[in-house]
Amino acid sequence: MKCSQLFRKLKKAGWFVKSQKGSHKVLSRPDYAKKITFPDHNSTEVTNGIAAKIKKLTGLGL
């Protein structure tokens, strides 16, 4: 899955960009205490480790 596809899924699930530094975005959600650091490299594939961590933190089926 590409970074841009995963970012769209997260936005659809209610996550929004709280801050950004370079190509890394910090995503937040009002009803969730933790933040997610997301490497936004548009056309590159998300590594398995990052996808697993985001899935664990958000509960999204990726």
JSON list of N, CA and C in Angstrom, two decimals:
[
{"chain": "A", "resi": 1, "resn": "MET", "atom": "N", "xyz": [0.85, -1.17, 0.00]},
{"chain": "A", "resi": 1, "resn": "MET", "atom": "CA", "xyz": [0.00, 0.00, 0.00]},
{"chain": "A", "resi": 1, "resn": "MET", "atom": "C", "xyz": [0.89, 1.23, 0.00]},
{"chain": "A", "resi": 2, "resn": "LYS", "atom": "N", "xyz": [0.53, 2.19, -0.79]},
{"chain": "A", "resi": 2, "resn": "LYS", "atom": "CA", "xyz": [1.30, 3.43, -0.88]},
{"chain": "A", "resi": 2, "resn": "LYS", "atom": "C", "xyz": [0.95, 4.36, 0.30]},
{"chain": "A", "resi": 3, "resn": "CYS", "atom": "N", "xyz": [1.88, 5.23, 0.64]},
{"chain": "A", "resi": 3, "resn": "CYS", "atom": "CA", "xyz": [1.67, 6.17, 1.74]},
{"chain": "A", "resi": 3, "resn": "CYS", "atom": "C", "xyz": [0.43, 7.03, 1.51]},
{"chain": "A", "resi": 4, "resn": "SER", "atom": "N", "xyz": [0.23, 7.46, 0.28]},
{"chain": "A", "resi": 4, "resn": "SER", "atom": "CA", "xyz": [-0.92, 8.32, -0.01]},
{"chain": "A", "resi": 4, "resn": "SER", "atom": "C", "xyz": [-2.24, 7.58, 0.20]},
{"chain": "A", "resi": 5, "resn": "GLN", "atom": "N", "xyz": [-2.29, 6.29, -0.12]},
{"chain": "A", "resi": 5, "resn": "GLN", "atom": "CA", "xyz": [-3.51, 5.50, 0.09]},
{"chain": "A", "resi": 5, "resn": "GLN", "atom": "C", "xyz": [-3.79, 5.34, 1.58]},
{"chain": "A", "resi": 6, "resn": "LEU", "atom": "N", "xyz": [-2.74, 5.05, 2.36]},
{"chain": "A", "resi": 6, "resn": "LEU", "atom": "CA", "xyz": [-2.91, 4.89, 3.80]},
{"chain": "A", "resi": 6, "resn": "LEU", "atom": "C", "xyz": [-3.34, 6.20, 4.44]},
{"chain": "A", "resi": 7, "resn": "PHE", "atom": "N", "xyz": [-2.77, 7.31, 3.98]},
{"chain": "A", "resi": 7, "resn": "PHE", "atom": "CA", "xyz": [-3.14, 8.61, 4.52]},
{"chain": "A", "resi": 7, "resn": "PHE", "atom": "C", "xyz": [-4.62, 8.90, 4.26]},
{"chain": "A", "resi": 8, "resn": "ARG", "atom": "N", "xyz": [-5.11, 8.57, 3.07]},
{"chain": "A", "resi": 8, "resn": "ARG", "atom": "CA", "xyz": [-6.54, 8.77, 2.76]},
{"chain": "A", "resi": 8, "resn": "ARG", "atom": "C", "xyz": [-7.42, 7.93, 3.68]},
{"chain": "A", "resi": 9, "resn": "LYS", "atom": "N", "xyz": [-7.01, 6.68, 3.96]},
{"chain": "A", "resi": 9, "resn": "LYS", "atom": "CA", "xyz": [-7.78, 5.82, 4.86]},
{"chain": "A", "resi": 9, "resn": "LYS", "atom": "C", "xyz": [-7.83, 6.41, 6.27]},
{"chain": "A", "resi": 10, "resn": "LEU", "atom": "N", "xyz": [-6.71, 6.93, 6.73]},
{"chain": "A", "resi": 10, "resn": "LEU", "atom": "CA", "xyz": [-6.66, 7.52, 8.07]},
{"chain": "A", "resi": 10, "resn": "LEU", "atom": "C", "xyz": [-7.54, 8.77, 8.14]},
{"chain": "A", "resi": 11, "resn": "LYS", "atom": "N", "xyz": [-7.49, 9.61, 7.12]},
{"chain": "A", "resi": 11, "resn": "LYS", "atom": "CA", "xyz": [-8.34, 10.81, 7.10]},
{"chain": "A", "resi": 11, "resn": "LYS", "atom": "C", "xyz": [-9.81, 10.44, 7.10]},
{"chain": "A", "resi": 12, "resn": "LYS", "atom": "N", "xyz": [-10.16, 9.40, 6.36]},
{"chain": "A", "resi": 12, "resn": "LYS", "atom": "CA", "xyz": [-11.55, 8.94, 6.29]},
{"chain": "A", "resi": 12, "resn": "LYS", "atom": "C", "xyz": [-12.03, 8.43, 7.65]},
{"chain": "A", "resi": 13, "resn": "ALA", "atom": "N", "xyz": [-11.08, 7.89, 8.44]},
{"chain": "A", "resi": 13, "resn": "ALA", "atom": "CA", "xyz": [-11.40, 7.36, 9.76]},
{"chain": "A", "resi": 13, "resn": "ALA", "atom": "C", "xyz": [-11.41, 8.44, 10.84]},
{"chain": "A", "resi": 14, "resn": "GLY", "atom": "N", "xyz": [-11.20, 9.71, 10.46]},
{"chain": "A", "resi": 14, "resn": "GLY", "atom": "CA", "xyz": [-11.30, 10.79, 11.43]},
{"chain": "A", "resi": 14, "resn": "GLY", "atom": "C", "xyz": [-9.98, 11.37, 11.91]},
{"chain": "A", "resi": 15, "resn": "TRP", "atom": "N", "xyz": [-8.87, 10.90, 11.41]},
{"chain": "A", "resi": 15, "resn": "TRP", "atom": "CA", "xyz": [-7.57, 11.43, 11.80]},
{"chain": "A", "resi": 15, "resn": "TRP", "atom": "C", "xyz": [-7.28, 12.70, 11.01]},
{"chain": "A", "resi": 16, "resn": "PHE", "atom": "N", "xyz": [-6.61, 13.66, 11.64]},
{"chain": "A", "resi": 16, "resn": "PHE", "atom": "CA", "xyz": [-6.26, 14.90, 10.96]},
{"chain": "A", "resi": 16, "resn": "PHE", "atom": "C", "xyz": [-4.81, 15.26, 11.28]},
{"chain": "A", "resi": 17, "resn": "VAL", "atom": "N", "xyz": [-4.22, 16.10, 10.45]},
{"chain": "A", "resi": 17, "resn": "VAL", "atom": "CA", "xyz": [-2.82, 16.51, 10.63]},
{"chain": "A", "resi": 17, "resn": "VAL", "atom": "C", "xyz": [-2.76, 17.57, 11.71]},
{"chain": "A", "resi": 18, "resn": "LYS", "atom": "N", "xyz": [-2.06, 17.24, 12.79]},
{"chain": "A", "resi": 18, "resn": "LYS", "atom": "CA", "xyz": [-1.89, 18.19, 13.88]},
{"chain": "A", "resi": 18, "resn": "LYS", "atom": "C", "xyz": [-0.65, 19.06, 13.64]},
{"chain": "A", "resi": 19, "resn": "SER", "atom": "N", "xyz": [0.41, 18.45, 13.13]},
{"chain": "A", "resi": 19, "resn": "SER", "atom": "CA", "xyz": [1.61, 19.20, 12.78]},
{"chain": "A", "resi": 19, "resn": "SER", "atom": "C", "xyz": [2.39, 18.43, 11.73]},
{"chain": "A", "resi": 20, "resn": "GLN", "atom": "N", "xyz": [3.38, 19.10, 11.16]},
{"chain": "A", "resi": 20, "resn": "GLN", "atom": "CA", "xyz": [4.19, 18.47, 10.13]},
{"chain": "A", "resi": 20, "resn": "GLN", "atom": "C", "xyz": [5.59, 19.05, 10.16]},
{"chain": "A", "resi": 21, "resn": "LYS", "atom": "N", "xyz": [6.57, 18.18, 10.00]},
{"chain": "A", "resi": 21, "resn": "LYS", "atom": "CA", "xyz": [7.95, 18.63, 9.88]},
{"chain": "A", "resi": 21, "resn": "LYS", "atom": "C", "xyz": [8.58, 17.83, 8.76]},
{"chain": "A", "resi": 22, "resn": "GLY", "atom": "N", "xyz": [8.86, 18.49, 7.67]},
{"chain": "A", "resi": 22, "resn": "GLY", "atom": "CA", "xyz": [9.39, 17.79, 6.50]},
{"chain": "A", "resi": 22, "resn": "GLY", "atom": "C", "xyz": [8.33, 16.88, 5.91]},
{"chain": "A", "resi": 23, "resn": "SER", "atom": "N", "xyz": [8.69, 15.62, 5.72]},
{"chain": "A", "resi": 23, "resn": "SER", "atom": "CA", "xyz": [7.74, 14.68, 5.13]},
{"chain": "A", "resi": 23, "resn": "SER", "atom": "C", "xyz": [7.02, 13.84, 6.18]},
{"chain": "A", "resi": 24, "resn": "HIS", "atom": "N", "xyz": [7.19, 14.16, 7.45]},
{"chain": "A", "resi": 24, "resn": "HIS", "atom": "CA", "xyz": [6.52, 13.41, 8.51]},
{"chain": "A", "resi": 24, "resn": "HIS", "atom": "C", "xyz": [5.38, 14.24, 9.10]},
{"chain": "A", "resi": 25, "resn": "LYS", "atom": "N", "xyz": [4.21, 13.62, 9.14]},
{"chain": "A", "resi": 25, "resn": "LYS", "atom": "CA", "xyz": [3.04, 14.29, 9.69]},
{"chain": "A", "resi": 25, "resn": "LYS", "atom": "C", "xyz": [2.67, 13.64, 11.02]},
{"chain": "A", "resi": 26, "resn": "VAL", "atom": "N", "xyz": [2.22, 14.46, 11.96]},
{"chain": "A", "resi": 26, "resn": "VAL", "atom": "CA", "xyz": [1.71, 13.95, 13.23]},
{"chain": "A", "resi": 26, "resn": "VAL", "atom": "C", "xyz": [0.20, 14.01, 13.14]},
{"chain": "A", "resi": 27, "resn": "LEU", "atom": "N", "xyz": [-0.42, 12.83, 13.20]},
{"chain": "A", "resi": 27, "resn": "LEU", "atom": "CA", "xyz": [-1.87, 12.74, 13.09]},
{"chain": "A", "resi": 27, "resn": "LEU", "atom": "C", "xyz": [-2.49, 12.59, 14.46]},
{"chain": "A", "resi": 28, "resn": "SER", "atom": "N", "xyz": [-3.66, 13.16, 14.63]},
{"chain": "A", "resi": 28, "resn": "SER", "atom": "CA", "xyz": [-4.36, 13.14, 15.90]},
{"chain": "A", "resi": 28, "resn": "SER", "atom": "C", "xyz": [-5.84, 12.92, 15.65]},
{"chain": "A", "resi": 29, "resn": "ARG", "atom": "N", "xyz": [-6.53, 12.54, 16.70]},
{"chain": "A", "resi": 29, "resn": "ARG", "atom": "CA", "xyz": [-7.98, 12.39, 16.64]},
{"chain": "A", "resi": 29, "resn": "ARG", "atom": "C", "xyz": [-8.54, 12.82, 17.99]},
{"chain": "A", "resi": 30, "resn": "PRO", "atom": "N", "xyz": [-9.63, 13.59, 18.01]},
{"chain": "A", "resi": 30, "resn": "PRO", "atom": "CA", "xyz": [-10.14, 14.14, 19.27]},
{"chain": "A", "resi": 30, "resn": "PRO", "atom": "C", "xyz": [-10.46, 13.09, 20.34]},
{"chain": "A", "resi": 31, "resn": "ASP", "atom": "N", "xyz": [-10.95, 11.93, 19.93]},
{"chain": "A", "resi": 31, "resn": "ASP", "atom": "CA", "xyz": [-11.37, 10.92, 20.89]},
{"chain": "A", "resi": 31, "resn": "ASP", "atom": "C", "xyz": [-10.28, 9.88, 21.19]},
{"chain": "A", "resi": 32, "resn": "TYR", "atom": "N", "xyz": [-9.05, 10.17, 20.80]},
{"chain": "A", "resi": 32, "resn": "TYR", "atom": "CA", "xyz": [-7.96, 9.21, 20.96]},
{"chain": "A", "resi": 32, "resn": "TYR", "atom": "C", "xyz": [-6.77, 9.93, 21.58]},
{"chain": "A", "resi": 33, "resn": "ALA", "atom": "N", "xyz": [-6.22, 9.39, 22.66]},
{"chain": "A", "resi": 33, "resn": "ALA", "atom": "CA", "xyz": [-5.16, 10.08, 23.40]},
{"chain": "A", "resi": 33, "resn": "ALA", "atom": "C", "xyz": [-3.81, 10.09, 22.69]},
{"chain": "A", "resi": 34, "resn": "LYS", "atom": "N", "xyz": [-3.49, 9.04, 21.96]},
{"chain": "A", "resi": 34, "resn": "LYS", "atom": "CA", "xyz": [-2.18, 8.94, 21.33]},
{"chain": "A", "resi": 34, "resn": "LYS", "atom": "C", "xyz": [-2.15, 9.62, 19.97]},
{"chain": "A", "resi": 35, "resn": "LYS", "atom": "N", "xyz": [-0.94, 10.00, 19.56]},
{"chain": "A", "resi": 35, "resn": "LYS", "atom": "CA", "xyz": [-0.73, 10.59, 18.24]},
{"chain": "A", "resi": 35, "resn": "LYS", "atom": "C", "xyz": [0.05, 9.59, 17.40]},
{"chain": "A", "resi": 36, "resn": "ILE", "atom": "N", "xyz": [-0.08, 9.72, 16.09]},
{"chain": "A", "resi": 36, "resn": "ILE", "atom": "CA", "xyz": [0.63, 8.84, 15.16]},
{"chain": "A", "resi": 36, "resn": "ILE", "atom": "C", "xyz": [1.56, 9.70, 14.33]},
{"chain": "A", "resi": 37, "resn": "THR", "atom": "N", "xyz": [2.82, 9.30, 14.24]},
{"chain": "A", "resi": 37, "resn": "THR", "atom": "CA", "xyz": [3.75, 9.95, 13.33]},
{"chain": "A", "resi": 37, "resn": "THR", "atom": "C", "xyz": [3.72, 9.16, 12.03]},
{"chain": "A", "resi": 38, "resn": "PHE", "atom": "N", "xyz": [3.38, 9.86, 10.97]},
{"chain": "A", "resi": 38, "resn": "PHE", "atom": "CA", "xyz": [3.17, 9.21, 9.68]},
{"chain": "A", "resi": 38, "resn": "PHE", "atom": "C", "xyz": [4.17, 9.72, 8.66]},
{"chain": "A", "resi": 39, "resn": "PRO", "atom": "N", "xyz": [4.99, 8.83, 8.06]},
{"chain": "A", "resi": 39, "resn": "PRO", "atom": "CA", "xyz": [5.93, 9.26, 7.03]},
{"chain": "A", "resi": 39, "resn": "PRO", "atom": "C", "xyz": [5.20, 9.41, 5.70]},
{"chain": "A", "resi": 40, "resn": "ASP", "atom": "N", "xyz": [5.00, 10.62, 5.27]},
{"chain": "A", "resi": 40, "resn": "ASP", "atom": "CA", "xyz": [4.22, 10.86, 4.05]},
{"chain": "A", "resi": 40, "resn": "ASP", "atom": "C", "xyz": [5.14, 11.04, 2.86]},
{"chain": "A", "resi": 41, "resn": "HIS", "atom": "N", "xyz": [5.48, 9.91, 2.23]},
{"chain": "A", "resi": 41, "resn": "HIS", "atom": "CA", "xyz": [6.35, 9.91, 1.05]},
{"chain": "A", "resi": 41, "resn": "HIS", "atom": "C", "xyz": [5.53, 9.51, -0.17]},
{"chain": "A", "resi": 42, "resn": "ASN", "atom": "N", "xyz": [4.35, 10.05, -0.30]},
{"chain": "A", "resi": 42, "resn": "ASN", "atom": "CA", "xyz": [3.36, 9.85, -1.36]},
{"chain": "A", "resi": 42, "resn": "ASN", "atom": "C", "xyz": [3.42, 8.53, -2.12]},
{"chain": "A", "resi": 43, "resn": "SER", "atom": "N", "xyz": [4.32, 8.39, -3.07]},
{"chain": "A", "resi": 43, "resn": "SER", "atom": "CA", "xyz": [4.25, 7.24, -3.97]},
{"chain": "A", "resi": 43, "resn": "SER", "atom": "C", "xyz": [5.05, 6.03, -3.50]},
{"chain": "A", "resi": 44, "resn": "THR", "atom": "N", "xyz": [5.74, 6.12, -2.37]},
{"chain": "A", "resi": 44, "resn": "THR", "atom": "CA", "xyz": [6.49, 4.97, -1.89]},
{"chain": "A", "resi": 44, "resn": "THR", "atom": "C", "xyz": [5.60, 4.05, -1.08]},
{"chain": "A", "resi": 45, "resn": "GLU", "atom": "N", "xyz": [5.98, 2.79, -1.01]},
{"chain": "A", "resi": 45, "resn": "GLU", "atom": "CA", "xyz": [5.22, 1.80, -0.26]},
{"chain": "A", "resi": 45, "resn": "GLU", "atom": "C", "xyz": [5.47, 1.95, 1.24]},
{"chain": "A", "resi": 46, "resn": "VAL", "atom": "N", "xyz": [4.43, 1.70, 2.03]},
{"chain": "A", "resi": 46, "resn": "VAL", "atom": "CA", "xyz": [4.55, 1.70, 3.48]},
{"chain": "A", "resi": 46, "resn": "VAL", "atom": "C", "xyz": [5.19, 0.37, 3.88]},
{"chain": "A", "resi": 47, "resn": "THR", "atom": "N", "xyz": [6.20, 0.41, 4.73]},
{"chain": "A", "resi": 47, "resn": "THR", "atom": "CA", "xyz": [6.85, -0.84, 5.15]},
{"chain": "A", "resi": 47, "resn": "THR", "atom": "C", "xyz": [5.90, -1.63, 6.05]},
{"chain": "A", "resi": 48, "resn": "ASN", "atom": "N", "xyz": [6.14, -2.92, 6.15]},
{"chain": "A", "resi": 48, "resn": "ASN", "atom": "CA", "xyz": [5.29, -3.79, 6.96]},
{"chain": "A", "resi": 48, "resn": "ASN", "atom": "C", "xyz": [5.28, -3.38, 8.43]},
{"chain": "A", "resi": 49, "resn": "GLY", "atom": "N", "xyz": [6.43, -2.96, 8.95]},
{"chain": "A", "resi": 49, "resn": "GLY", "atom": "CA", "xyz": [6.52, -2.56, 10.34]},
{"chain": "A", "resi": 49, "resn": "GLY", "atom": "C", "xyz": [5.68, -1.33, 10.65]},
{"chain": "A", "resi": 50, "resn": "ILE", "atom": "N", "xyz": [5.74, -0.34, 9.78]},
{"chain": "A", "resi": 50, "resn": "ILE", "atom": "CA", "xyz": [4.96, 0.89, 9.98]},
{"chain": "A", "resi": 50, "resn": "ILE", "atom": "C", "xyz": [3.48, 0.59, 9.83]},
{"chain": "A", "resi": 51, "resn": "ALA", "atom": "N", "xyz": [3.12, -0.22, 8.84]},
{"chain": "A", "resi": 51, "resn": "ALA", "atom": "CA", "xyz": [1.71, -0.57, 8.64]},
{"chain": "A", "resi": 51, "resn": "ALA", "atom": "C", "xyz": [1.17, -1.32, 9.85]},
{"chain": "A", "resi": 52, "resn": "ALA", "atom": "N", "xyz": [1.95, -2.23, 10.41]},
{"chain": "A", "resi": 52, "resn": "ALA", "atom": "CA", "xyz": [1.52, -3.00, 11.58]},
{"chain": "A", "resi": 52, "resn": "ALA", "atom": "C", "xyz": [1.34, -2.09, 12.80]},
{"chain": "A", "resi": 53, "resn": "LYS", "atom": "N", "xyz": [2.26, -1.15, 12.98]},
{"chain": "A", "resi": 53, "resn": "LYS", "atom": "CA", "xyz": [2.16, -0.23, 14.12]},
{"chain": "A", "resi": 53, "resn": "LYS", "atom": "C", "xyz": [0.93, 0.66, 14.00]},
{"chain": "A", "resi": 54, "resn": "ILE", "atom": "N", "xyz": [0.68, 1.19, 12.80]},
{"chain": "A", "resi": 54, "resn": "ILE", "atom": "CA", "xyz": [-0.49, 2.05, 12.59]},
{"chain": "A", "resi": 54, "resn": "ILE", "atom": "C", "xyz": [-1.77, 1.25, 12.78]},
{"chain": "A", "resi": 55, "resn": "LYS", "atom": "N", "xyz": [-1.78, 0.01, 12.29]},
{"chain": "A", "resi": 55, "resn": "LYS", "atom": "CA", "xyz": [-2.96, -0.85, 12.46]},
{"chain": "A", "resi": 55, "resn": "LYS", "atom": "C", "xyz": [-3.22, -1.11, 13.94]},
{"chain": "A", "resi": 56, "resn": "LYS", "atom": "N", "xyz": [-2.16, -1.37, 14.70]},
{"chain": "A", "resi": 56, "resn": "LYS", "atom": "CA", "xyz": [-2.29, -1.63, 16.13]},
{"chain": "A", "resi": 56, "resn": "LYS", "atom": "C", "xyz": [-2.81, -0.40, 16.88]},
{"chain": "A", "resi": 57, "resn": "LEU", "atom": "N", "xyz": [-2.28, 0.78, 16.54]},
{"chain": "A", "resi": 57, "resn": "LEU", "atom": "CA", "xyz": [-2.68, 2.00, 17.24]},
{"chain": "A", "resi": 57, "resn": "LEU", "atom": "C", "xyz": [-4.08, 2.47, 16.87]},
{"chain": "A", "resi": 58, "resn": "THR", "atom": "N", "xyz": [-4.48, 2.28, 15.61]},
{"chain": "A", "resi": 58, "resn": "THR", "atom": "CA", "xyz": [-5.76, 2.82, 15.15]},
{"chain": "A", "resi": 58, "resn": "THR", "atom": "C", "xyz": [-6.88, 1.80, 15.12]},
{"chain": "A", "resi": 59, "resn": "GLY", "atom": "N", "xyz": [-6.54, 0.52, 15.00]},
{"chain": "A", "resi": 59, "resn": "GLY", "atom": "CA", "xyz": [-7.56, -0.50, 14.86]},
{"chain": "A", "resi": 59, "resn": "GLY", "atom": "C", "xyz": [-8.11, -0.62, 13.46]},
{"chain": "A", "resi": 60, "resn": "LEU", "atom": "N", "xyz": [-7.50, 0.08, 12.50]},
{"chain": "A", "resi": 60, "resn": "LEU", "atom": "CA", "xyz": [-7.94, 0.01, 11.11]},
{"chain": "A", "resi": 60, "resn": "LEU", "atom": "C", "xyz": [-7.51, -1.31, 10.48]},
{"chain": "A", "resi": 61, "resn": "GLY", "atom": "N", "xyz": [-8.35, -1.84, 9.63]},
{"chain": "A", "resi": 61, "resn": "GLY", "atom": "CA", "xyz": [-7.97, -3.00, 8.85]},
{"chain": "A", "resi": 61, "resn": "GLY", "atom": "C", "xyz": [-7.25, -2.53, 7.60]},
{"chain": "A", "resi": 62, "resn": "LEU", "atom": "N", "xyz": [-5.98, -2.82, 7.51]},
{"chain": "A", "resi": 62, "resn": "LEU", "atom": "CA", "xyz": [-5.20, -2.35, 6.36]},
{"chain": "A", "resi": 62, "resn": "LEU", "atom": "C", "xyz": [-5.05, -3.46, 5.42]}
]
